[in-house]
Coordinates of C-alpha atoms in Angstrom, one line a residue:
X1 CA -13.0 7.0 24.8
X2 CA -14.7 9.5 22.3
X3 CA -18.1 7.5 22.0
X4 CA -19.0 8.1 26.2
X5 CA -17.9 11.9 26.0
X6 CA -20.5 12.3 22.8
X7 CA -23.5 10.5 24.6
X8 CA -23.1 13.7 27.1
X9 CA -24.2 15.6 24.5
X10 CA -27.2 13.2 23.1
X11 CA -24.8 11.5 20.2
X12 CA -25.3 7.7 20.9
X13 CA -24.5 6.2 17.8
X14 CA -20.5 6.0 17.2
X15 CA -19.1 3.7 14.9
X16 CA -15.7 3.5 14.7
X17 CA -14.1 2.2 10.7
X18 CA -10.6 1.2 9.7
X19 CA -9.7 2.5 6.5
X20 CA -10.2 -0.2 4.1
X21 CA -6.4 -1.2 2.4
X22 CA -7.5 -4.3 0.1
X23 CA -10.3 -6.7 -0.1
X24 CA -8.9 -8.2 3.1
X25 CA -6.8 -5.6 4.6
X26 CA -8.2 -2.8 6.8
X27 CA -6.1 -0.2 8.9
X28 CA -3.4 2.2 7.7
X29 CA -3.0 4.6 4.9
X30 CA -0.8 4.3 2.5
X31 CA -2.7 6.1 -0.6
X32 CA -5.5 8.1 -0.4
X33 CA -7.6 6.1 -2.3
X34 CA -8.0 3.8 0.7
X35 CA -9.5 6.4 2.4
X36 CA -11.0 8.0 -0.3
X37 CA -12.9 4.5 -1.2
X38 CA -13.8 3.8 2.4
X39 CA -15.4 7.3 2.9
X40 CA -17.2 7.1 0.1
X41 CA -18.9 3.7 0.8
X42 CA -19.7 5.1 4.1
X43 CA -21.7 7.7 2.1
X44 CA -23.6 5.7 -0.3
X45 CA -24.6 3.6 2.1
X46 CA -27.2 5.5 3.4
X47 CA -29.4 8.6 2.4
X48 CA -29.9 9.2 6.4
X49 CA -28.6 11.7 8.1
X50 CA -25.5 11.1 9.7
X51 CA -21.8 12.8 10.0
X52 CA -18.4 10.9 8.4
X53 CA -14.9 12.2 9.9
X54 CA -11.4 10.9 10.0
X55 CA -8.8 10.4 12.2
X56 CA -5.5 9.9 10.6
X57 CA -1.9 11.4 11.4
X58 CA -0.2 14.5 9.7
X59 CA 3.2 12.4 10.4
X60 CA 3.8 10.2 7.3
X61 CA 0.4 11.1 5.4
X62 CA 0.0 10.0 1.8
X63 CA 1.8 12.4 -0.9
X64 CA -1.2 11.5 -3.0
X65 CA -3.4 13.3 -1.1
X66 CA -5.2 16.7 -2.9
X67 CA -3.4 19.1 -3.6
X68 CA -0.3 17.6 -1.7
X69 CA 2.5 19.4 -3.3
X70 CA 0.5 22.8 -2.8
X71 CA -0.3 22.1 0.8
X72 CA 3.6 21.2 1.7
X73 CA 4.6 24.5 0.2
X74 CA 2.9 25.9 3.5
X75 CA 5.6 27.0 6.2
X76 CA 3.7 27.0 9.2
X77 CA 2.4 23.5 10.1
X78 CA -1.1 24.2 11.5
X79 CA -1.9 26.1 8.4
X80 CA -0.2 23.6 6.1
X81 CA -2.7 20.8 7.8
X82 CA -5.6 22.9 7.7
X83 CA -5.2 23.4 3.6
X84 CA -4.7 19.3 3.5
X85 CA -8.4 19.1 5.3
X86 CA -9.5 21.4 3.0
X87 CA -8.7 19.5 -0.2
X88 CA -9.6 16.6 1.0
X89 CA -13.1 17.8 2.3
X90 CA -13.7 19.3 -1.3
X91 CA -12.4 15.5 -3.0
X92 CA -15.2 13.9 -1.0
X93 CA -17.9 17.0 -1.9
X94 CA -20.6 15.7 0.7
X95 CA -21.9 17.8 3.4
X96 CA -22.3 14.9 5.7
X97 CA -18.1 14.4 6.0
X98 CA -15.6 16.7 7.4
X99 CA -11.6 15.2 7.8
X100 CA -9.4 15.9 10.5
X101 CA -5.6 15.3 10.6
X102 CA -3.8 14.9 13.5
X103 CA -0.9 16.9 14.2
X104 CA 1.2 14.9 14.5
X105 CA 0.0 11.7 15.5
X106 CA -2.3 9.5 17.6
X107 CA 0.7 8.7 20.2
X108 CA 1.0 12.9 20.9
X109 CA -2.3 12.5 22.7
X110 CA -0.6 9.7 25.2
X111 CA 1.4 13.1 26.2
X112 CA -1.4 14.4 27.4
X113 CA -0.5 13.6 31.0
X114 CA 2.4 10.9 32.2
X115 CA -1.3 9.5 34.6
X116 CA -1.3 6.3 31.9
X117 CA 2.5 6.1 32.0
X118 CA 2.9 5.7 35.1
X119 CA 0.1 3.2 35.8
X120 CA 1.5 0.7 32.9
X121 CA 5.3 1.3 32.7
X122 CA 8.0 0.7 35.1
X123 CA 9.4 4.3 36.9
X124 CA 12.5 4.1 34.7
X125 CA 10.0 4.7 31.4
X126 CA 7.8 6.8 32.8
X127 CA 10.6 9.3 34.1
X128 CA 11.4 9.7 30.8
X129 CA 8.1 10.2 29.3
X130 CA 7.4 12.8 32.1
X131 CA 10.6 14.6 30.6
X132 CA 8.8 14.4 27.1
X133 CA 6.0 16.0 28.7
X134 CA 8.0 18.7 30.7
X135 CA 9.2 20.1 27.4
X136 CA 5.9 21.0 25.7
X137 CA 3.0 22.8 26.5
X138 CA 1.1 21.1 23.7
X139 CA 1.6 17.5 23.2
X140 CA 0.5 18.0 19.4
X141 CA 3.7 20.1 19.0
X142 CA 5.9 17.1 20.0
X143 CA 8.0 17.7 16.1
X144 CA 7.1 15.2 13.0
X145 CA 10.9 14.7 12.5
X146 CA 11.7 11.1 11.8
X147 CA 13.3 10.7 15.2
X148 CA 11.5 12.6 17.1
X149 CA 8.0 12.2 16.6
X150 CA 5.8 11.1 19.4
X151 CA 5.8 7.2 18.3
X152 CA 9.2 7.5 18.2
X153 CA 10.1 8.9 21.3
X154 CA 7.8 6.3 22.5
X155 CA 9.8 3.8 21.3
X156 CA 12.9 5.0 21.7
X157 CA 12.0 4.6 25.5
X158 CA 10.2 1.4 25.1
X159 CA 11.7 -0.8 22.3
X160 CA 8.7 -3.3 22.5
X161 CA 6.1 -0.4 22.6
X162 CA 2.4 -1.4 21.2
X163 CA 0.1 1.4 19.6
X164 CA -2.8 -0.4 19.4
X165 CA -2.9 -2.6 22.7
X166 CA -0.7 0.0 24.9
X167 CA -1.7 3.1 23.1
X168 CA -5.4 2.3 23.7
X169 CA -4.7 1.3 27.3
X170 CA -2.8 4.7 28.0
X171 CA -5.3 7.0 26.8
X172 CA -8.3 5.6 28.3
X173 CA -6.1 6.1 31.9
X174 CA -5.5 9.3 30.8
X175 CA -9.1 10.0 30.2
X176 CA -10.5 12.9 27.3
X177 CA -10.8 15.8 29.7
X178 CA -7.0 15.9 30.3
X179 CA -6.5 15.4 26.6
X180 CA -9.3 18.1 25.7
X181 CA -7.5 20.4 27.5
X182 CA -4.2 20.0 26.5
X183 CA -4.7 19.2 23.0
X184 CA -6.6 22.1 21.3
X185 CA -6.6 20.6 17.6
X186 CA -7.8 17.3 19.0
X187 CA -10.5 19.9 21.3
X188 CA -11.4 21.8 18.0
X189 CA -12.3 18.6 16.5
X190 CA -13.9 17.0 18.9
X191 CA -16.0 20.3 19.2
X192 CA -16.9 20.7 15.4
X193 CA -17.7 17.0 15.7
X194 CA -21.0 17.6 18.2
X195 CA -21.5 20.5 16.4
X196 CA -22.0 18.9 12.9
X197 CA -24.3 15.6 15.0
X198 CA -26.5 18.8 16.1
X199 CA -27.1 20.0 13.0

């Protein structure tokens, strides 16, 4: 979904990485390291010019992280992110990589509009998830809370939900112009993203 959007603005080479877990394993994050070590063979791979970011969720991020325990002590929850990017951005020390978290998690973006709902679920789901939607004007403030972050909710309303076949399927229906303009994190990042390809 990202890589057409950048190609309007001249960025046609996207390449898309799972964190690496194990010599085998890629996807998830359960200790920085994994992401730390990925990044940092991304880095070293080349001398070119080209820009490293992440996408990983706020909800359940590793407490090894920089300067975790600092960063928690935060109240407000953008702020308390922002400081996480910060550390981490200063662990990797290379120009070319910026992070980004998202608040809270990938499925907030599927909240972007009930459009992909209601093409792949039944009416008595995507009633529901329209409710979801009702109740925020942000989808990235759906709450981290065990029970009622996005992924959750998801599931709570579809037992057999699937992030990466359904999730993938619901957000390209959505399309990224709905979820650029509901989603202003996710739009700040996307935005700092061409920026960073320009220079």
């Amino acid at each position: 979904m990202i890589a057409p959007y950048l190609q309007g603005f001249g960025i046609y080479s996207v390449t898309p990485v799972l964190i690496r877990t194990s010599r085998t394993g890629r996807g998830g994050m359960a200790n920085y390291l994994h992401l730390y070590n990925t990044v940092q063979m991304l880095l070293k791979s080349s001398q070119a010019d080209f820009v490293v970011t992440t996408f990983i969720d706020f909800f359940r991020i590793p407490t090894n992280i920089p300067k975790y325990e600092e960063c928690v002590q935060i109240a407000d929850k953008e702020q308390q992110i922002r400081a996480m990017e910060k550390a981490i951005d200063e662990s990797m020390n290379d120009r070319r990589f910026f992070s980004y978290i998202q608040k809270h998690e990938f499925e907030a973006l599927l909240f972007s509009s009930n459009k992909g709902f209601e093409y792949y679920y039944p009416a008595e789901f995507s009633e529901k998830t329209a409710t979801v939607i009702a109740c925020f004007d942000n989808p990235e403030d759906i709450n981290s809370s065990p029970n009622g972050a996005p992924s959750k909710r998801l599931l709570s309303i579809k037992p057999d939900y699937n992030k990466v076949l359904e999730g993938n399927l619901i957000v390209l229906e959505i399309g990224i112009n709905a979820i650029l303009e509901k989603c202003s994190r996710f739009a700040a990042w996307i935005n700092s993203l061409v920026k960073k390809c320009k220079e």
